[in-house]
PDB file of C-alpha atoms in Angstrom:
ATOM      1  CA  UNK A   1      -9.397  42.121 -12.997  1.00  0.00           C
ATOM      2  CA  UNK A   2     -11.108  45.176 -11.494  1.00  0.00           C
ATOM      3  CA  UNK A   3     -11.705  48.802 -12.555  1.00  0.00           C
ATOM      4  CA  UNK A   4     -12.405  51.621 -10.082  1.00  0.00           C
ATOM      5  CA  UNK A   5     -14.605  54.557 -11.228  1.00  0.00           C
ATOM      6  CA  UNK A   6     -15.317  57.955  -9.668  1.00  0.00           C
ATOM      7  CA  UNK A   7     -19.048  58.395  -8.985  1.00  0.00           C
ATOM      8  CA  UNK A   8     -19.021  62.075 -10.026  1.00  0.00           C
ATOM      9  CA  UNK A   9     -22.812  62.498  -9.962  1.00  0.00           C
ATOM     10  CA  UNK A  10     -23.061  60.623  -6.664  1.00  0.00           C
ATOM     11  CA  UNK A  11     -26.036  58.518  -7.740  1.00  0.00           C
ATOM     12  CA  UNK A  12     -24.592  55.179  -6.612  1.00  0.00           C
ATOM     13  CA  UNK A  13     -24.798  53.805 -10.160  1.00  0.00           C
ATOM     14  CA  UNK A  14     -22.368  53.220 -12.955  1.00  0.00           C
ATOM     15  CA  UNK A  15     -22.363  55.939 -15.570  1.00  0.00           C
ATOM     16  CA  UNK A  16     -20.153  56.129 -18.624  1.00  0.00           C
ATOM     17  CA  UNK A  17     -17.104  57.590 -16.966  1.00  0.00           C
ATOM     18  CA  UNK A  18     -13.383  57.149 -17.364  1.00  0.00           C
ATOM     19  CA  UNK A  19     -11.864  54.582 -14.970  1.00  0.00           C
ATOM     20  CA  UNK A  20      -9.974  56.098 -12.077  1.00  0.00           C
ATOM     21  CA  UNK A  21      -7.778  53.048 -11.487  1.00  0.00           C
ATOM     22  CA  UNK A  22      -7.408  49.362 -12.368  1.00  0.00           C
ATOM     23  CA  UNK A  23      -6.006  46.396 -10.487  1.00  0.00           C
ATOM     24  CA  UNK A  24      -5.865  42.593 -10.586  1.00  0.00           C
ATOM     25  CA  UNK A  25      -6.257  39.977  -7.866  1.00  0.00           C
ATOM     26  CA  UNK A  26      -4.268  36.748  -8.227  1.00  0.00           C
ATOM     27  CA  UNK A  27      -4.846  33.648  -6.107  1.00  0.00           C
ATOM     28  CA  UNK A  28      -1.848  32.490  -4.080  1.00  0.00           C
ATOM     29  CA  UNK A  29      -1.114  28.830  -4.769  1.00  0.00           C
ATOM     30  CA  UNK A  30      -1.839  26.661  -1.755  1.00  0.00           C
ATOM     31  CA  UNK A  31       0.546  24.260  -0.050  1.00  0.00           C
ATOM     32  CA  UNK A  32       0.088  20.691   1.122  1.00  0.00           C
ATOM     33  CA  UNK A  33       1.896  18.295   3.454  1.00  0.00           C
ATOM     34  CA  UNK A  34       1.743  14.622   4.373  1.00  0.00           C
ATOM     35  CA  UNK A  35       2.870  12.637   7.417  1.00  0.00           C
ATOM     36  CA  UNK A  36       2.410   9.177   8.915  1.00  0.00           C
ATOM     37  CA  UNK A  37      -0.963   8.767  10.617  1.00  0.00           C
ATOM     38  CA  UNK A  38      -1.174   8.238  14.363  1.00  0.00           C
ATOM     39  CA  UNK A  39      -2.786   4.808  13.805  1.00  0.00           C
ATOM     40  CA  UNK A  40      -0.370   3.628  11.130  1.00  0.00           C
ATOM     41  CA  UNK A  41      -0.188  -0.177  11.225  1.00  0.00           C
ATOM     42  CA  UNK A  42       3.621  -0.500  11.148  1.00  0.00           C
ATOM     43  CA  UNK A  43       5.235  -3.959  10.948  1.00  0.00           C
ATOM     44  CA  UNK A  44       2.730  -6.841  10.859  1.00  0.00           C
ATOM     45  CA  UNK A  45       2.097 -10.350   9.558  1.00  0.00           C
ATOM     46  CA  UNK A  46      -0.512 -11.831   7.226  1.00  0.00           C
ATOM     47  CA  UNK A  47      -1.441 -15.339   6.170  1.00  0.00           C
ATOM     48  CA  UNK A  48      -4.297 -16.814   4.183  1.00  0.00           C
ATOM     49  CA  UNK A  49      -6.977 -18.484   6.293  1.00  0.00           C
ATOM     50  CA  UNK A  50      -9.388 -20.659   4.288  1.00  0.00           C
ATOM     51  CA  UNK A  51     -11.907 -20.583   7.149  1.00  0.00           C
ATOM     52  CA  UNK A  52     -11.830 -16.773   7.325  1.00  0.00           C
ATOM     53  CA  UNK A  53     -10.409 -15.513   4.003  1.00  0.00           C
ATOM     54  CA  UNK A  54      -9.648 -11.833   4.663  1.00  0.00           C
ATOM     55  CA  UNK A  55      -7.692 -10.561   1.656  1.00  0.00           C
ATOM     56  CA  UNK A  56      -7.749  -6.812   2.464  1.00  0.00           C
ATOM     57  CA  UNK A  57      -4.589  -5.849   4.359  1.00  0.00           C
ATOM     58  CA  UNK A  58      -3.779  -2.312   5.496  1.00  0.00           C
ATOM     59  CA  UNK A  59      -0.253  -1.138   4.642  1.00  0.00           C
ATOM     60  CA  UNK A  60      -0.078   2.562   5.504  1.00  0.00           C
ATOM     61  CA  UNK A  61      -2.098   5.362   7.095  1.00  0.00           C
ATOM     62  CA  UNK A  62      -1.249   8.887   5.908  1.00  0.00           C
ATOM     63  CA  UNK A  63      -2.400  12.270   7.210  1.00  0.00           C
ATOM     64  CA  UNK A  64      -2.912  14.885   4.477  1.00  0.00           C
ATOM     65  CA  UNK A  65      -3.229  18.617   5.093  1.00  0.00           C
ATOM     66  CA  UNK A  66      -4.001  21.465   2.665  1.00  0.00           C
ATOM     67  CA  UNK A  67      -3.235  25.122   3.441  1.00  0.00           C
ATOM     68  CA  UNK A  68      -4.126  28.347   1.654  1.00  0.00           C
ATOM     69  CA  UNK A  69      -6.843  26.819  -0.550  1.00  0.00           C
ATOM     70  CA  UNK A  70      -8.681  23.575  -1.198  1.00  0.00           C
ATOM     71  CA  UNK A  71      -6.580  21.089  -3.162  1.00  0.00           C
ATOM     72  CA  UNK A  72      -7.905  18.517  -5.632  1.00  0.00           C
ATOM     73  CA  UNK A  73      -5.885  15.298  -5.336  1.00  0.00           C
ATOM     74  CA  UNK A  74      -4.514  14.060  -8.646  1.00  0.00           C
ATOM     75  CA  UNK A  75      -1.850  11.340  -8.447  1.00  0.00           C
ATOM     76  CA  UNK A  76       0.145   9.255  -5.979  1.00  0.00           C
ATOM     77  CA  UNK A  77       3.308   7.327  -6.882  1.00  0.00           C
ATOM     78  CA  UNK A  78       4.057   4.140  -4.902  1.00  0.00           C
ATOM     79  CA  UNK A  79       7.222   2.005  -5.030  1.00  0.00           C
ATOM     80  CA  UNK A  80       7.219  -1.637  -3.873  1.00  0.00           C
ATOM     81  CA  UNK A  81      10.096  -3.341  -2.055  1.00  0.00           C
ATOM     82  CA  UNK A  82      10.903  -6.416   0.010  1.00  0.00           C
ATOM     83  CA  UNK A  83      11.801 -10.067  -0.556  1.00  0.00           C
ATOM     84  CA  UNK A  84       8.247 -11.074  -1.572  1.00  0.00           C
ATOM     85  CA  UNK A  85       7.010 -11.115  -5.169  1.00  0.00           C
ATOM     86  CA  UNK A  86       4.936  -7.924  -5.530  1.00  0.00           C
ATOM     87  CA  UNK A  87       3.333  -9.138  -8.774  1.00  0.00           C
ATOM     88  CA  UNK A  88       1.355 -11.640  -6.661  1.00  0.00           C
ATOM     89  CA  UNK A  89      -0.548  -8.805  -4.964  1.00  0.00           C
ATOM     90  CA  UNK A  90      -3.962  -8.472  -6.594  1.00  0.00           C
ATOM     91  CA  UNK A  91      -4.505  -4.705  -6.234  1.00  0.00           C
ATOM     92  CA  UNK A  92      -3.687  -1.498  -4.386  1.00  0.00           C
ATOM     93  CA  UNK A  93      -6.675   0.483  -3.047  1.00  0.00           C
ATOM     94  CA  UNK A  94      -6.768   3.839  -1.256  1.00  0.00           C
ATOM     95  CA  UNK A  95      -9.601   4.815   1.090  1.00  0.00           C
ATOM     96  CA  UNK A  96     -10.574   7.768   3.245  1.00  0.00           C
ATOM     97  CA  UNK A  97     -10.068   6.631   6.850  1.00  0.00           C
ATOM     98  CA  UNK A  98     -13.243   8.312   8.036  1.00  0.00           C
ATOM     99  CA  UNK A  99     -13.027   7.198  11.680  1.00  0.00           C
ATOM    100  CA  UNK A 100      -9.228   7.621  11.781  1.00  0.00           C
ATOM    101  CA  UNK A 101      -8.598   4.211  13.341  1.00  0.00           C
ATOM    102  CA  UNK A 102      -6.065   2.906  10.835  1.00  0.00           C
ATOM    103  CA  UNK A 103      -8.363   0.040   9.784  1.00  0.00           C
ATOM    104  CA  UNK A 104     -10.557  -0.252   6.706  1.00  0.00           C
ATOM    105  CA  UNK A 105     -14.220  -0.265   7.704  1.00  0.00           C
ATOM    106  CA  UNK A 106     -17.294  -1.085   5.666  1.00  0.00           C
ATOM    107  CA  UNK A 107     -18.643   1.793   3.538  1.00  0.00           C
ATOM    108  CA  UNK A 108     -15.469   3.897   3.730  1.00  0.00           C
ATOM    109  CA  UNK A 109     -14.907   5.739   0.445  1.00  0.00           C
ATOM    110  CA  UNK A 110     -12.374   4.376  -2.039  1.00  0.00           C
ATOM    111  CA  UNK A 111     -10.633   7.246  -3.852  1.00  0.00           C
ATOM    112  CA  UNK A 112      -8.002   5.424  -5.947  1.00  0.00           C
ATOM    113  CA  UNK A 113      -7.093   1.908  -7.035  1.00  0.00           C
ATOM    114  CA  UNK A 114      -4.721  -0.008  -9.277  1.00  0.00           C
ATOM    115  CA  UNK A 115      -5.223  -3.550 -10.546  1.00  0.00           C
ATOM    116  CA  UNK A 116      -2.871  -5.301 -10.850  1.00  0.00           C
ATOM    117  CA  UNK A 117      -0.893  -3.695  -8.062  1.00  0.00           C
ATOM    118  CA  UNK A 118       2.479  -3.909  -9.844  1.00  0.00           C
ATOM    119  CA  UNK A 119       3.519  -5.093 -13.279  1.00  0.00           C
ATOM    120  CA  UNK A 120       7.003  -6.110 -12.096  1.00  0.00           C
ATOM    121  CA  UNK A 121       8.522  -7.108  -8.783  1.00  0.00           C
ATOM    122  CA  UNK A 122       9.754  -4.096  -6.786  1.00  0.00           C
ATOM    123  CA  UNK A 123       7.860  -2.027  -9.322  1.00  0.00           C
ATOM    124  CA  UNK A 124       6.491   1.500  -9.443  1.00  0.00           C
ATOM    125  CA  UNK A 125       2.762   2.276  -9.672  1.00  0.00           C
ATOM    126  CA  UNK A 126       0.995   5.591 -10.299  1.00  0.00           C
ATOM    127  CA  UNK A 127      -2.601   5.820  -9.075  1.00  0.00           C
ATOM    128  CA  UNK A 128      -5.018   8.557 -10.129  1.00  0.00           C
ATOM    129  CA  UNK A 129      -7.452   9.913  -7.542  1.00  0.00           C
ATOM    130  CA  UNK A 130     -11.132  10.002  -8.427  1.00  0.00           C
ATOM    131  CA  UNK A 131     -12.643  13.412  -7.724  1.00  0.00           C
ATOM    132  CA  UNK A 132     -11.488  13.960  -4.134  1.00  0.00           C
ATOM    133  CA  UNK A 133     -10.737  17.439  -2.737  1.00  0.00           C
ATOM    134  CA  UNK A 134      -8.897  18.274   0.476  1.00  0.00           C
ATOM    135  CA  UNK A 135     -10.490  21.177   2.299  1.00  0.00           C
ATOM    136  CA  UNK A 136      -7.950  23.715   3.508  1.00  0.00           C
ATOM    137  CA  UNK A 137      -6.889  23.413   7.166  1.00  0.00           C
ATOM    138  CA  UNK A 138      -8.745  20.093   7.567  1.00  0.00           C
ATOM    139  CA  UNK A 139      -6.528  17.051   8.200  1.00  0.00           C
ATOM    140  CA  UNK A 140      -7.703  13.944   6.309  1.00  0.00           C
ATOM    141  CA  UNK A 141      -6.389  10.439   6.955  1.00  0.00           C
ATOM    142  CA  UNK A 142      -6.190   7.975   4.083  1.00  0.00           C
ATOM    143  CA  UNK A 143      -5.435   4.240   4.055  1.00  0.00           C
ATOM    144  CA  UNK A 144      -3.310   2.448   1.477  1.00  0.00           C
ATOM    145  CA  UNK A 145      -4.276  -1.227   1.426  1.00  0.00           C
ATOM    146  CA  UNK A 146      -3.084  -4.291  -0.442  1.00  0.00           C
ATOM    147  CA  UNK A 147      -5.639  -6.754  -1.776  1.00  0.00           C
ATOM    148  CA  UNK A 148      -3.813 -10.012  -1.162  1.00  0.00           C
ATOM    149  CA  UNK A 149      -3.962 -13.218  -3.158  1.00  0.00           C
ATOM    150  CA  UNK A 150      -4.515 -16.677  -1.721  1.00  0.00           C
ATOM    151  CA  UNK A 151      -1.426 -17.756  -3.641  1.00  0.00           C
ATOM    152  CA  UNK A 152       0.823 -14.935  -2.365  1.00  0.00           C
ATOM    153  CA  UNK A 153       4.122 -16.584  -1.506  1.00  0.00           C
ATOM    154  CA  UNK A 154       5.976 -16.125   1.763  1.00  0.00           C
ATOM    155  CA  UNK A 155       8.232 -13.110   2.160  1.00  0.00           C
ATOM    156  CA  UNK A 156       8.434  -9.477   3.258  1.00  0.00           C
ATOM    157  CA  UNK A 157       6.433  -6.729   1.562  1.00  0.00           C
ATOM    158  CA  UNK A 158       6.664  -2.956   2.022  1.00  0.00           C
ATOM    159  CA  UNK A 159       6.037   0.207   0.028  1.00  0.00           C
ATOM    160  CA  UNK A 160       7.254   3.769  -0.275  1.00  0.00           C
ATOM    161  CA  UNK A 161       5.019   6.702  -1.175  1.00  0.00           C
ATOM    162  CA  UNK A 162       7.336   8.719  -3.387  1.00  0.00           C
ATOM    163  CA  UNK A 163       5.078  11.623  -4.348  1.00  0.00           C
ATOM    164  CA  UNK A 164       1.543  12.995  -4.148  1.00  0.00           C
ATOM    165  CA  UNK A 165       0.326  15.750  -6.457  1.00  0.00           C
ATOM    166  CA  UNK A 166      -2.758  17.942  -6.582  1.00  0.00           C
ATOM    167  CA  UNK A 167      -4.282  21.041  -8.139  1.00  0.00           C
ATOM    168  CA  UNK A 168      -5.224  24.238  -6.322  1.00  0.00           C
ATOM    169  CA  UNK A 169      -9.012  24.572  -6.487  1.00  0.00           C
ATOM    170  CA  UNK A 170      -8.818  28.379  -6.838  1.00  0.00           C
ATOM    171  CA  UNK A 171      -5.355  29.047  -8.260  1.00  0.00           C
ATOM    172  CA  UNK A 172      -5.607  26.102 -10.704  1.00  0.00           C
ATOM    173  CA  UNK A 173      -1.881  25.582 -10.242  1.00  0.00           C
ATOM    174  CA  UNK A 174      -0.126  22.268  -9.464  1.00  0.00           C
ATOM    175  CA  UNK A 175       0.672  21.480  -5.833  1.00  0.00           C
ATOM    176  CA  UNK A 176       3.283  18.931  -4.728  1.00  0.00           C
ATOM    177  CA  UNK A 177       2.981  17.536  -1.201  1.00  0.00           C
ATOM    178  CA  UNK A 178       5.899  18.020   1.166  1.00  0.00           C
ATOM    179  CA  UNK A 179       7.001  15.412   3.708  1.00  0.00           C
ATOM    180  CA  UNK A 180       7.756  12.632   1.213  1.00  0.00           C
ATOM    181  CA  UNK A 181       9.011   9.972   0.683  1.00  0.00           C
ATOM    182  CA  UNK A 182       7.377   7.932   3.457  1.00  0.00           C
ATOM    183  CA  UNK A 183       7.832   4.206   4.066  1.00  0.00           C
ATOM    184  CA  UNK A 184       5.301   1.680   5.262  1.00  0.00           C
ATOM    185  CA  UNK A 185       6.043  -0.962   7.849  1.00  0.00           C
ATOM    186  CA  UNK A 186       7.039  -4.456   6.758  1.00  0.00           C
ATOM    187  CA  UNK A 187       4.308  -7.022   6.131  1.00  0.00           C
ATOM    188  CA  UNK A 188       5.582 -10.589   6.550  1.00  0.00           C
ATOM    189  CA  UNK A 189       3.505 -13.176   4.685  1.00  0.00           C
ATOM    190  CA  UNK A 190       3.407 -16.462   6.613  1.00  0.00           C
ATOM    191  CA  UNK A 191       2.372 -19.950   5.413  1.00  0.00           C
ATOM    192  CA  UNK A 192      -1.332 -20.570   4.932  1.00  0.00           C
ATOM    193  CA  UNK A 193      -3.110 -21.241   8.215  1.00  0.00           C
ATOM    194  CA  UNK A 194      -3.932 -24.917   8.765  1.00  0.00           C
ATOM    195  CA  UNK A 195      -5.297 -27.108  11.552  1.00  0.00           C
ATOM    196  CA  UNK A 196      -3.088 -30.010  12.720  1.00  0.00           C
ATOM    197  CA  UNK A 197      -3.597 -32.658  15.410  1.00  0.00           C
ATOM    198  CA  UNK A 198      -5.385 -35.895  16.255  1.00  0.00           C
ATOM    199  CA  UNK A 199      -9.135 -36.429  16.470  1.00  0.00           C
ATOM    200  CA  UNK A 200     -10.452 -39.609  18.086  1.00  0.00           C
ATOM    201  CA  UNK A 201     -14.061 -40.763  17.676  1.00  0.00           C
ATOM    202  CA  UNK A 202     -15.473 -43.427  19.999  1.00  0.00           C
ATOM    203  CA  UNK A 203     -18.901 -45.036  19.503  1.00  0.00           C
ATOM    204  CA  UNK A 204     -20.964 -46.848  22.108  1.00  0.00           C
ATOM    205  CA  UNK A 205     -22.086 -49.485  21.281  1.00  0.00           C
ATOM    206  CA  UNK A 206     -19.611 -50.436  18.581  1.00  0.00           C
ATOM    207  CA  UNK A 207     -20.694 -51.872  16.201  1.00  0.00           C
ATOM    208  CA  UNK A 208     -24.085 -50.221  16.143  1.00  0.00           C
ATOM    209  CA  UNK A 209     -27.238 -50.987  14.188  1.00  0.00           C
ATOM    210  CA  UNK A 210     -30.018 -49.177  12.350  1.00  0.00           C
ATOM    211  CA  UNK A 211     -32.484 -47.353  14.648  1.00  0.00           C
ATOM    212  CA  UNK A 212     -30.306 -48.115  17.695  1.00  0.00           C
ATOM    213  CA  UNK A 213     -29.332 -45.213  19.974  1.00  0.00           C
ATOM    214  CA  UNK A 214     -25.606 -44.548  19.741  1.00  0.00           C
ATOM    215  CA  UNK A 215     -23.391 -42.261  21.829  1.00  0.00           C
ATOM    216  CA  UNK A 216     -20.309 -40.643  20.267  1.00  0.00           C
ATOM    217  CA  UNK A 217     -17.327 -39.227  22.150  1.00  0.00           C
ATOM    218  CA  UNK A 218     -14.773 -36.914  20.506  1.00  0.00           C
ATOM    219  CA  UNK A 219     -11.344 -36.362  21.988  1.00  0.00           C
ATOM    220  CA  UNK A 220      -7.803 -35.367  20.983  1.00  0.00           C
TER     221      UNK A 220
END
C-alpha cells in the first residue's frame, strides 16, 4: 500500500501533510507449465545383473517452466500402471537433470522422494518437494527415477504424472502446472541376467604333482 503526498514546502522531505492520493500494488499470480523433456527415455527394458547391480532406473524426464514470478515447487502426484507389481519397487526419487541428458549423474540434486514407492499395486503416490524454486523464464529439467529391487518380478511398469503444484514466491498464491497428465514410456522388467554355457579346463600334464609346472587351457 502506498500514499502520495504533496511536497508543499518543496524541501524534498516528508512533513506532516494530508495525503494527496493512495493506491495499492498487488502481485499477479504466476503461471507454470510442464512438458516431456527432449531426452525422455521412452520405452526401455531393465533386468537385475548380479555382476553390475544398477538399481536406479530413469522413468521420465520433464521440462518445467515458470512465468510471471518464481514458483516454489510443493507437490507432485504420480499414478502407477502396468502388468508388473508396483509394490516391489523400492522407491521413487526426483532429481534436477542438471546436464539435461535424461540420465541420472553423480551429484545431481535430489528434490523429492518416496519410500516405499507405492503402498498398493497401480497405486497413487504424492511426493513433497524439498525447498526447490523455479526461476521465472528458466526451463528446468527434472528426472523421475525408480529405485528397483533385485526381486522385482517380470512385467511392464509405467507411470502418469497427474498433477504438479507450487506457490508463487511473490504473490504467495497456489499455482497448478498446465500440460498434465503426462505418461512415461513402458519399462519391461526381464529375467535376471545370467551366464550360460560350457567351460572346459585341460591340464598338461594330467595328473600333475606338487612343485611341477603345469599348463592350463580354457575353452568353450
